Amino acid sequence: MSVRRRVAALAFTAVLCGAAAPAAVAAPSPSPSSSAPDLPEGLYGTKDPTYDGVWRQSLAFLAQKIELVTPATKSVDWLVGQQCDSGAFASYRDASRPCDDKTVADTNATAAAVQAVVELGVHREVVDNGVAWLKSVQNDDGGWGYNPGSPSDANSTAVVNGALARAGVPLADLTKAGGKTPYTALQTFALPCGGEDGGAFAYQPDKTGKLAANADATAAAVLGAMGKGMAAGNYNAVKAPVCTKGDGLTPEQSAQNGASYLAKALAGKGYLDLPPMPGAEESAPQPDFGNKDAAADSVAYLAKHAQGWAKEGGPAATAQLVLAAHATGADARDFGGVDLVRQLNATGPAPAATAVPSPTATTPSKPADTSSDDEGLGLWWIIGIGLAFGAGIGFLLSGRRKNQQL
């Protein structure tokens, strides 16, 4: 593995270790209780789906598709049936009843479902209706909040960006008053280069308008600023990113700035600080000290803990690990001795078809580098940093969903 590719693998797998996994442990999907909804046929996982049913189902499909697994028809039907007539998805709903004004529409769940259905290549009407709804709830600043009408945040804007782009929507054409687009919305959360946290993205400004660096938001924004979805191929690193100062930066430069911040944070201490969850009691960021060992070999570290994390987080965690394995060129069917694909398949109905061997067992060809050394964009390096975390935000979103809807 080349030095640059090793750095890229370290960056996004350590982000996966440092932010997504601890969040899953800290705020997993609630266990079934007497008040929890009955688990419907076709749903992946056994825990209460109230806050993450659509999300975990969508991630499972994305991971299966990238491993050439075709999910069961009844599983796809369950996800399709979660869509409201408006085109929106809730985090989870009783599909035996029509959506009404009490149904809490969720931009993140809708974006994830759109991406999953695009990858499956079926039910284009679900994609088109979901896209139409997402476009209809775009905020005046060009971005999206967690729920329609709520202030834009970096994570929601990023995941919607990925969904719309994957569905074939030119993001630059989604222009609000003053020329504000989804790209410019993301850039309003970016901290300028030069300071200690230069290049990072904030989740949202605080009450005074101040931006605070947030590793979760930064990794998501890196992916969203490139207009990339959560499922992507294996990318070799082109070159390390740099932080570009000045105004009028392109989305690619903003993405590179975010990648630069993440790489610097990981190189300095080998783990990322975990910010308090929105809606949770305020507290100082908590570092994941267990990730210091990841600096030496982040991929091996991730593989070592794969089984435990997947067991705790369920299908969303397993799917995330499959996507991470694929992005790093590892074998998802022998990842630290764990067959992640088999493990994921076992969390839902038996797949309609399964490819063997794993497509990640062989290294795919490297995409052409369209950037020059002078431009400093390092396109595939930037995408590499954001790939695994594009899926990893699912854990954090589950926690946010719980806090915001209780």
Coordinates of N, CA and C in Angstrom, one line a residue, residues 1 33 129 170 191 194 216 220 235 239 256 258 272 279 294 304 314 322 334 339 369 381 389:
M1 N 0.9 -1.2 0.0 CA 0.0 0.0 0.0 C 0.9 1.2 0.0
S33 N -39.2 -2.8 23.6 CA -39.9 -2.8 24.9 C -41.3 -3.0 24.6
N129 N -40.0 10.8 -6.6 CA -40.8 11.5 -5.6 C -40.0 11.9 -4.4
P170 N -28.3 18.0 -10.9 CA -27.2 19.0 -10.8 C -27.3 19.9 -9.6
L191 N -14.8 26.6 8.6 CA -13.9 27.5 9.4 C -12.7 27.8 8.4
G194 N -5.9 28.7 8.7 CA -5.0 29.6 9.4 C -5.0 29.3 10.9
D216 N -17.4 15.0 13.1 CA -18.5 14.4 12.4 C -19.0 15.2 11.2
A220 N -18.6 14.4 7.0 CA -19.8 14.4 6.2 C -19.7 15.5 5.1
Y235 N -10.7 3.7 -3.8 CA -9.9 4.8 -4.3 C -8.5 4.9 -3.8
K239 N -2.8 12.5 -3.5 CA -1.8 13.3 -2.8 C -2.5 13.9 -1.5
Q256 N -11.3 19.9 0.3 CA -9.9 19.6 0.6 C -9.5 20.2 1.9
G258 N -11.4 20.6 4.5 CA -11.9 19.7 5.5 C -11.1 18.4 5.7
L272 N -10.0 11.1 17.2 CA -10.7 12.4 17.0 C -11.6 12.6 18.2
G279 N -28.8 18.4 21.3 CA -29.9 18.0 22.2 C -29.5 17.4 23.4
A294 N -4.9 2.8 16.6 CA -5.3 2.8 15.2 C -4.3 3.6 14.3
K304 N -10.1 -5.7 13.8 CA -10.0 -6.3 15.1 C -11.3 -6.1 15.9
G314 N -25.8 -3.4 15.1 CA -26.8 -4.0 14.3 C -26.5 -3.9 12.8
V322 N -18.8 -2.9 6.0 CA -18.7 -3.4 4.6 C -18.3 -2.3 3.7
D334 N -13.9 -11.5 4.7 CA -12.8 -12.0 5.7 C -12.2 -10.7 6.3
D339 N -16.9 -12.6 8.4 CA -17.6 -12.5 7.1 C -18.7 -11.4 7.2
D369 N -6.6 10.4 -12.4 CA -6.4 11.6 -11.6 C -6.5 12.8 -12.6
W381 N -8.3 11.5 -3.2 CA -7.8 11.5 -1.8 C -9.0 12.1 -0.9
F389 N -17.1 7.6 6.3 CA -17.9 8.4 7.2 C -19.3 8.8 6.6

